[in-house]
mmCIF file of C-alpha atoms and ligand atoms in Angstrom:
data_model
loop_
_atom_site.group_PDB
_atom_site.id
_atom_site.type_symbol
_atom_site.label_atom_id
_atom_site.label_comp_id
_atom_site.label_asym_id
_atom_site.label_seq_id
_atom_site.Cartn_x
_atom_site.Cartn_y
_atom_site.Cartn_z
ATOM 1 C CA UNK A 1051 0.002 0.044 0.010
ATOM 2 C CA UNK A 1052 1.422 3.330 -1.096
ATOM 3 C CA UNK A 1053 1.580 5.918 1.780
ATOM 4 C CA UNK A 1054 3.021 8.845 -0.179
ATOM 5 C CA UNK A 1055 1.555 12.128 0.983
ATOM 6 C CA UNK A 1056 0.625 14.611 -1.480
ATOM 7 C CA UNK A 1057 -0.331 18.338 -1.272
ATOM 8 C CA UNK A 1058 -2.036 18.646 -4.546
ATOM 9 C CA UNK A 1059 -2.032 22.581 -4.926
ATOM 10 C CA UNK A 1060 0.341 24.987 -3.443
ATOM 11 C CA UNK A 1061 1.692 28.473 -4.321
ATOM 12 C CA UNK A 1062 4.753 28.565 -1.868
ATOM 13 C CA UNK A 1063 6.241 31.821 -3.881
ATOM 14 C CA UNK A 1064 4.014 33.950 -1.554
ATOM 15 C CA UNK A 1065 5.135 32.400 1.666
ATOM 16 C CA UNK A 1066 7.193 35.453 2.647
ATOM 17 C CA UNK A 1067 4.099 37.807 2.452
ATOM 18 C CA UNK A 1068 2.795 39.024 5.689
ATOM 19 C CA UNK A 1069 -0.805 39.802 5.060
ATOM 20 C CA UNK A 1070 -2.326 43.083 6.582
ATOM 21 C CA UNK A 1071 -5.311 42.028 8.643
ATOM 22 C CA UNK A 1072 -8.317 43.029 6.658
ATOM 23 C CA UNK A 1073 -11.048 41.420 4.721
ATOM 24 C CA UNK A 1074 -9.829 40.533 1.337
ATOM 25 C CA UNK A 1075 -11.625 39.411 -1.875
ATOM 26 C CA UNK A 1076 -9.945 36.926 -4.218
ATOM 27 C CA UNK A 1077 -9.559 39.682 -6.869
ATOM 28 C CA UNK A 1078 -7.948 42.107 -4.486
ATOM 29 C CA UNK A 1079 -5.539 39.622 -3.142
ATOM 30 C CA UNK A 1080 -4.462 37.327 -6.099
ATOM 31 C CA UNK A 1081 -5.848 38.864 -9.344
ATOM 32 C CA UNK A 1082 -2.881 38.347 -11.957
ATOM 33 C CA UNK A 1083 -0.956 41.495 -12.433
ATOM 34 C CA UNK A 1084 -2.599 43.913 -9.951
ATOM 35 C CA UNK A 1085 -3.518 41.827 -7.017
ATOM 36 C CA UNK A 1086 -1.837 42.682 -3.827
ATOM 37 C CA UNK A 1087 0.247 39.431 -3.869
ATOM 38 C CA UNK A 1088 1.497 40.035 -7.327
ATOM 39 C CA UNK A 1089 2.445 43.630 -6.474
ATOM 40 C CA UNK A 1090 4.452 42.326 -3.382
ATOM 41 C CA UNK A 1091 6.206 39.723 -5.528
ATOM 42 C CA UNK A 1092 7.291 42.393 -7.857
ATOM 43 C CA UNK A 1093 8.783 44.394 -5.195
ATOM 44 C CA UNK A 1094 10.403 41.596 -3.281
ATOM 45 C CA UNK A 1095 14.108 40.677 -3.360
ATOM 46 C CA UNK A 1096 14.652 37.221 -4.885
ATOM 47 C CA UNK A 1097 16.399 35.963 -1.704
ATOM 48 C CA UNK A 1098 13.303 37.133 0.244
ATOM 49 C CA UNK A 1099 11.113 35.092 -2.026
ATOM 50 C CA UNK A 1100 13.380 31.935 -1.881
ATOM 51 C CA UNK A 1101 13.748 32.338 1.921
ATOM 52 C CA UNK A 1102 9.861 32.151 2.281
ATOM 53 C CA UNK A 1103 9.787 29.252 -0.215
ATOM 54 C CA UNK A 1104 12.308 27.148 2.001
ATOM 55 C CA UNK A 1105 10.298 27.761 5.005
ATOM 56 C CA UNK A 1106 7.206 26.431 3.349
ATOM 57 C CA UNK A 1107 9.296 23.397 2.008
ATOM 58 C CA UNK A 1108 10.551 22.800 5.506
ATOM 59 C CA UNK A 1109 7.224 22.792 6.974
ATOM 60 C CA UNK A 1110 5.937 20.339 4.337
ATOM 61 C CA UNK A 1111 8.739 17.914 4.767
ATOM 62 C CA UNK A 1112 7.358 17.185 8.283
ATOM 63 C CA UNK A 1113 4.460 15.350 6.775
ATOM 64 C CA UNK A 1114 4.379 15.509 2.893
ATOM 65 C CA UNK A 1115 6.290 13.780 0.232
ATOM 66 C CA UNK A 1116 5.220 15.573 -2.852
ATOM 67 C CA UNK A 1117 3.746 19.028 -3.416
ATOM 68 C CA UNK A 1118 2.298 20.439 -6.718
ATOM 69 C CA UNK A 1119 3.293 24.038 -6.887
ATOM 70 C CA UNK A 1120 1.632 26.465 -9.246
ATOM 71 C CA UNK A 1121 4.602 28.678 -9.970
ATOM 72 C CA UNK A 1122 4.125 32.305 -10.875
ATOM 73 C CA UNK A 1123 6.632 34.684 -12.415
ATOM 74 C CA UNK A 1124 7.331 32.797 -15.548
ATOM 75 C CA UNK A 1125 10.810 31.245 -16.215
ATOM 76 C CA UNK A 1126 12.401 33.241 -13.241
ATOM 77 C CA UNK A 1127 9.781 31.921 -11.036
ATOM 78 C CA UNK A 1128 10.583 28.287 -11.782
ATOM 79 C CA UNK A 1129 14.359 29.141 -11.375
ATOM 80 C CA UNK A 1130 13.561 30.458 -7.745
ATOM 81 C CA UNK A 1131 11.719 27.170 -6.788
ATOM 82 C CA UNK A 1132 14.632 25.209 -8.215
ATOM 83 C CA UNK A 1133 16.953 27.170 -6.021
ATOM 84 C CA UNK A 1134 14.747 26.605 -2.952
ATOM 85 C CA UNK A 1135 14.662 22.886 -3.642
ATOM 86 C CA UNK A 1136 18.459 22.374 -3.546
ATOM 87 C CA UNK A 1137 19.400 19.540 -1.388
ATOM 88 C CA UNK A 1138 15.741 18.947 -0.219
ATOM 89 C CA UNK A 1139 14.281 15.510 0.049
ATOM 90 C CA UNK A 1140 10.534 16.320 -0.735
ATOM 91 C CA UNK A 1141 9.545 16.136 -4.513
ATOM 92 C CA UNK A 1142 8.086 19.206 -6.298
ATOM 93 C CA UNK A 1143 5.703 18.820 -9.285
ATOM 94 C CA UNK A 1144 6.115 22.242 -10.821
ATOM 95 C CA UNK A 1145 3.414 23.816 -12.898
ATOM 96 C CA UNK A 1146 4.829 26.834 -14.365
ATOM 97 C CA UNK A 1147 3.201 29.635 -16.223
ATOM 98 C CA UNK A 1148 3.979 32.477 -18.658
ATOM 99 C CA UNK A 1149 5.177 35.701 -17.173
ATOM 100 C CA UNK A 1150 2.740 37.609 -19.194
ATOM 101 C CA UNK A 1151 -0.916 37.060 -20.339
ATOM 102 C CA UNK A 1152 0.098 36.200 -23.842
ATOM 103 C CA UNK A 1153 1.264 32.849 -25.714
ATOM 104 C CA UNK A 1154 4.919 33.136 -26.378
ATOM 105 C CA UNK A 1155 6.107 29.945 -28.108
ATOM 106 C CA UNK A 1156 9.759 30.044 -26.829
ATOM 107 C CA UNK A 1157 8.792 31.135 -23.475
ATOM 108 C CA UNK A 1158 6.395 28.077 -23.291
ATOM 109 C CA UNK A 1159 9.075 25.807 -24.775
ATOM 110 C CA UNK A 1160 11.421 27.000 -22.061
ATOM 111 C CA UNK A 1161 8.915 26.487 -19.179
ATOM 112 C CA UNK A 1162 8.105 23.201 -20.296
ATOM 113 C CA UNK A 1163 11.860 22.214 -20.260
ATOM 114 C CA UNK A 1164 11.991 23.090 -16.523
ATOM 115 C CA UNK A 1165 8.595 22.059 -15.317
ATOM 116 C CA UNK A 1166 6.090 19.298 -15.438
ATOM 117 C CA UNK A 1167 3.499 21.413 -16.988
ATOM 118 C CA UNK A 1168 1.464 24.681 -17.006
ATOM 119 C CA UNK A 1169 -0.965 25.761 -14.363
ATOM 120 C CA UNK A 1170 -2.817 28.997 -15.127
ATOM 121 C CA UNK A 1171 -5.060 31.338 -13.229
ATOM 122 C CA UNK A 1172 -8.545 31.113 -14.717
ATOM 123 C CA UNK A 1173 -10.016 31.301 -18.173
ATOM 124 C CA UNK A 1174 -11.803 34.647 -17.036
ATOM 125 C CA UNK A 1175 -8.180 36.184 -16.854
ATOM 126 C CA UNK A 1176 -7.339 34.977 -20.376
ATOM 127 C CA UNK A 1177 -8.064 35.747 -23.979
ATOM 128 C CA UNK A 1178 -9.577 32.589 -25.520
ATOM 129 C CA UNK A 1179 -7.046 32.289 -28.245
ATOM 130 C CA UNK A 1180 -4.042 32.820 -26.049
ATOM 131 C CA UNK A 1181 -4.982 30.077 -23.656
ATOM 132 C CA UNK A 1182 -6.001 27.634 -26.415
ATOM 133 C CA UNK A 1183 -2.475 27.977 -27.903
ATOM 134 C CA UNK A 1184 -0.929 27.236 -24.589
ATOM 135 C CA UNK A 1185 -2.921 24.308 -23.927
ATOM 136 C CA UNK A 1186 -2.293 22.938 -27.322
ATOM 137 C CA UNK A 1187 1.344 23.551 -26.873
ATOM 138 C CA UNK A 1188 1.488 21.698 -23.389
ATOM 139 C CA UNK A 1189 -0.445 18.784 -24.908
ATOM 140 C CA UNK A 1190 1.901 18.434 -27.913
ATOM 141 C CA UNK A 1191 4.783 18.127 -25.493
ATOM 142 C CA UNK A 1192 2.880 15.607 -23.439
ATOM 143 C CA UNK A 1193 3.270 17.650 -20.387
ATOM 144 C CA UNK A 1194 0.349 18.463 -17.857
ATOM 145 C CA UNK A 1195 -2.127 21.380 -18.146
ATOM 146 C CA UNK A 1196 -4.071 22.684 -15.260
ATOM 147 C CA UNK A 1197 -6.264 25.630 -14.428
ATOM 148 C CA UNK A 1198 -8.240 27.207 -11.650
ATOM 149 C CA UNK A 1199 -12.078 27.040 -12.192
ATOM 150 C CA UNK A 1200 -15.071 28.501 -10.734
ATOM 151 C CA UNK A 1201 -13.616 29.791 -7.604
ATOM 152 C CA UNK A 1202 -15.530 32.839 -6.762
ATOM 153 C CA UNK A 1203 -17.779 32.875 -9.867
ATOM 154 C CA UNK A 1204 -19.154 30.178 -12.111
ATOM 155 C CA UNK A 1205 -16.999 29.955 -15.199
ATOM 156 C CA UNK A 1206 -18.017 28.007 -18.560
ATOM 157 C CA UNK A 1207 -17.132 24.330 -17.885
ATOM 158 C CA UNK A 1208 -17.548 23.445 -21.595
ATOM 159 C CA UNK A 1209 -14.791 26.111 -22.524
ATOM 160 C CA UNK A 1210 -12.547 24.715 -19.787
ATOM 161 C CA UNK A 1211 -13.016 21.037 -20.827
ATOM 162 C CA UNK A 1212 -12.347 22.053 -24.380
ATOM 163 C CA UNK A 1213 -8.776 22.898 -23.241
ATOM 164 C CA UNK A 1214 -8.540 19.340 -22.220
ATOM 165 C CA UNK A 1215 -6.928 19.874 -18.589
ATOM 166 C CA UNK A 1216 -5.343 17.115 -16.897
ATOM 167 C CA UNK A 1217 -6.658 18.266 -13.527
ATOM 168 C CA UNK A 1218 -8.548 21.511 -12.371
ATOM 169 C CA UNK A 1219 -8.467 23.594 -9.059
ATOM 170 C CA UNK A 1220 -11.459 24.692 -7.015
ATOM 171 C CA UNK A 1221 -14.929 24.446 -8.618
ATOM 172 C CA UNK A 1222 -16.416 26.058 -5.408
ATOM 173 C CA UNK A 1223 -19.160 27.539 -7.784
ATOM 174 C CA UNK A 1224 -19.769 24.559 -9.953
ATOM 175 C CA UNK A 1225 -23.268 23.164 -10.756
ATOM 176 C CA UNK A 1226 -24.359 19.681 -10.610
ATOM 177 C CA UNK A 1227 -24.246 19.473 -14.400
ATOM 178 C CA UNK A 1228 -20.562 20.839 -14.301
ATOM 179 C CA UNK A 1229 -19.708 18.262 -11.722
ATOM 180 C CA UNK A 1230 -21.191 15.476 -13.983
ATOM 181 C CA UNK A 1231 -19.301 16.588 -17.128
ATOM 182 C CA UNK A 1232 -15.965 16.606 -15.136
ATOM 183 C CA UNK A 1233 -16.686 13.244 -13.742
ATOM 184 C CA UNK A 1234 -17.429 11.931 -17.205
ATOM 185 C CA UNK A 1235 -14.053 13.115 -18.429
ATOM 186 C CA UNK A 1236 -12.308 11.618 -15.426
ATOM 187 C CA UNK A 1237 -10.685 14.858 -14.413
ATOM 188 C CA UNK A 1238 -9.592 15.366 -10.910
ATOM 189 C CA UNK A 1239 -10.399 18.318 -8.938
ATOM 190 C CA UNK A 1240 -8.026 19.867 -6.336
ATOM 191 C CA UNK A 1241 -9.774 21.396 -3.410
ATOM 192 C CA UNK A 1242 -8.346 23.913 -0.935
ATOM 193 C CA UNK A 1243 -11.129 24.434 1.516
ATOM 194 C CA UNK A 1244 -9.176 26.319 4.276
ATOM 195 C CA UNK A 1245 -7.942 28.935 1.682
ATOM 196 C CA UNK A 1246 -11.466 29.038 0.384
ATOM 197 C CA UNK A 1247 -12.812 29.791 3.834
ATOM 198 C CA UNK A 1248 -10.549 32.801 4.030
ATOM 199 C CA UNK A 1249 -12.623 34.429 1.375
ATOM 200 C CA UNK A 1250 -15.912 33.072 2.726
ATOM 201 C CA UNK A 1251 -16.488 30.487 -0.030
ATOM 202 C CA UNK A 1252 -16.504 26.638 0.281
ATOM 203 C CA UNK A 1253 -16.160 23.554 -2.059
ATOM 204 C CA UNK A 1254 -19.332 21.470 -2.615
ATOM 205 C CA UNK A 1255 -17.275 18.329 -1.478
ATOM 206 C CA UNK A 1256 -20.337 15.980 -1.037
ATOM 207 C CA UNK A 1257 -21.770 16.982 -4.406
ATOM 208 C CA UNK A 1258 -18.627 16.554 -6.128
ATOM 209 C CA UNK A 1259 -18.217 13.048 -4.443
ATOM 210 C CA UNK A 1260 -21.716 12.101 -5.315
ATOM 211 C CA UNK A 1261 -20.960 12.849 -8.996
ATOM 212 C CA UNK A 1262 -18.058 10.626 -8.910
ATOM 213 C CA UNK A 1263 -15.207 13.205 -9.161
ATOM 214 C CA UNK A 1264 -11.797 12.285 -7.964
ATOM 215 C CA UNK A 1265 -11.028 14.862 -5.156
ATOM 216 C CA UNK A 1266 -7.546 15.765 -4.077
ATOM 217 C CA UNK A 1267 -6.501 18.310 -1.525
ATOM 218 C CA UNK A 1268 -4.322 21.173 -1.644
ATOM 219 C CA UNK A 1269 -3.391 24.178 0.568
ATOM 220 C CA UNK A 1270 -3.278 26.897 -2.158
ATOM 221 C CA UNK A 1271 -1.558 30.308 -1.216
ATOM 222 C CA UNK A 1272 0.869 29.849 1.490
ATOM 223 C CA UNK A 1273 0.511 33.540 2.786
ATOM 224 C CA UNK A 1274 -3.107 32.503 3.592
ATOM 225 C CA UNK A 1275 -2.817 29.185 5.274
ATOM 226 C CA UNK A 1276 0.395 27.143 6.096
ATOM 227 C CA UNK A 1277 0.986 24.371 3.582
ATOM 228 C CA UNK A 1278 0.225 21.491 5.900
ATOM 229 C CA UNK A 1279 -1.958 19.225 4.000
ATOM 230 C CA UNK A 1280 -2.799 17.015 7.035
ATOM 231 C CA UNK A 1281 -4.460 20.076 8.555
ATOM 232 C CA UNK A 1282 -6.441 20.319 5.433
ATOM 233 C CA UNK A 1283 -7.670 16.797 5.743
ATOM 234 C CA UNK A 1284 -8.604 17.201 9.374
ATOM 235 C CA UNK A 1285 -10.535 20.282 8.178
ATOM 236 C CA UNK A 1286 -12.297 18.299 5.608
ATOM 237 C CA UNK A 1287 -13.309 15.541 8.244
ATOM 238 C CA UNK A 1288 -14.358 18.291 10.824
ATOM 239 C CA UNK A 1289 -16.225 20.802 8.899
ATOM 240 C CA UNK A 1290 -17.672 18.742 5.993
ATOM 241 C CA UNK A 1291 -18.132 15.507 7.803
ATOM 242 C CA UNK A 1292 -16.152 13.506 5.317
ATOM 243 C CA UNK A 1293 -15.249 10.051 6.238
ATOM 244 C CA UNK A 1294 -11.665 9.821 7.578
ATOM 245 C CA UNK A 1295 -10.535 6.990 5.182
ATOM 246 C CA UNK A 1296 -12.073 8.927 2.121
ATOM 247 C CA UNK A 1297 -10.422 12.169 3.378
ATOM 248 C CA UNK A 1298 -7.065 10.214 3.718
ATOM 249 C CA UNK A 1299 -7.338 8.916 0.044
ATOM 250 C CA UNK A 1300 -7.373 12.561 -1.123
ATOM 251 C CA UNK A 1301 -3.946 13.110 -0.018
ATOM 252 C CA UNK A 1302 -2.545 9.759 -0.651
ATOM 253 C CA UNK A 1303 -3.790 7.013 -2.956
ATOM 254 C CA UNK A 1304 -5.858 9.061 -5.338
ATOM 255 C CA UNK A 1305 -3.238 11.689 -6.132
ATOM 256 C CA UNK A 1306 -0.494 9.077 -6.163
ATOM 257 C CA UNK A 1307 -2.219 7.004 -8.799
ATOM 258 C CA UNK A 1308 -2.820 10.113 -10.952
ATOM 259 C CA UNK A 1309 0.689 11.671 -10.538
ATOM 260 C CA UNK A 1310 2.586 8.468 -10.755
ATOM 261 C CA UNK A 1311 5.076 8.462 -13.552
ATOM 262 C CA UNK A 1312 4.419 12.313 -14.226
ATOM 263 C CA UNK A 1313 7.183 13.417 -11.690
HETATM 264 ZN ZN1 ZN B 1410 -4.261 28.360 -6.654
#
């Protein structure tokens, strides 16, 4: 029996950010380009970002074997994570993304050389044609493509599925029909309920499970919640009444079977 523990969704690059105590919306905090997080990342020294990443990695090494990081900041962002990972025993599945909001062939080629795939913010942030070109390029190179979906507002699931993502993140605002389509395509959904609760939202875990979706757990932005996936599992058991064994599968066998051979 495999006992590898997975944190299937992190952004550890923002670990160094100390959040001012106020009520934040997702947009104010993490919108690509102008969100508080991205403004702080622009301003930060590389050493400061890497130091924060190392702190997050050390915390995860206490109880996690593999983490799936959605790496912002283009090629430079991936290099920072590589630096933070030097000499560590935990494994990182790196989902890079372009620095800007455009498809640049050479940049995507370079990212895919250094990362396991590309993980984007959400279709609402992107021009359809640009995102299609990125997804196609990733598929051609047989790497993974992933995207955040329906976190704060419902997005067009057909448009998302047409990009053939390998796995998707959130789905808090998904409908029953959306869940059925995702289950039909056998696409896993990574949920991050503690990070969602920071914004006053919640994933419909029971509905998604009833539809037959494979659910993995992640901790999302490290500046909001510590990247402790065991805590995430406890939260799912306590707040959503999920069976302990089922909750454990979400951080172990389910992601293991899916990511096996891909990292
Ligand atoms: Zn995320």
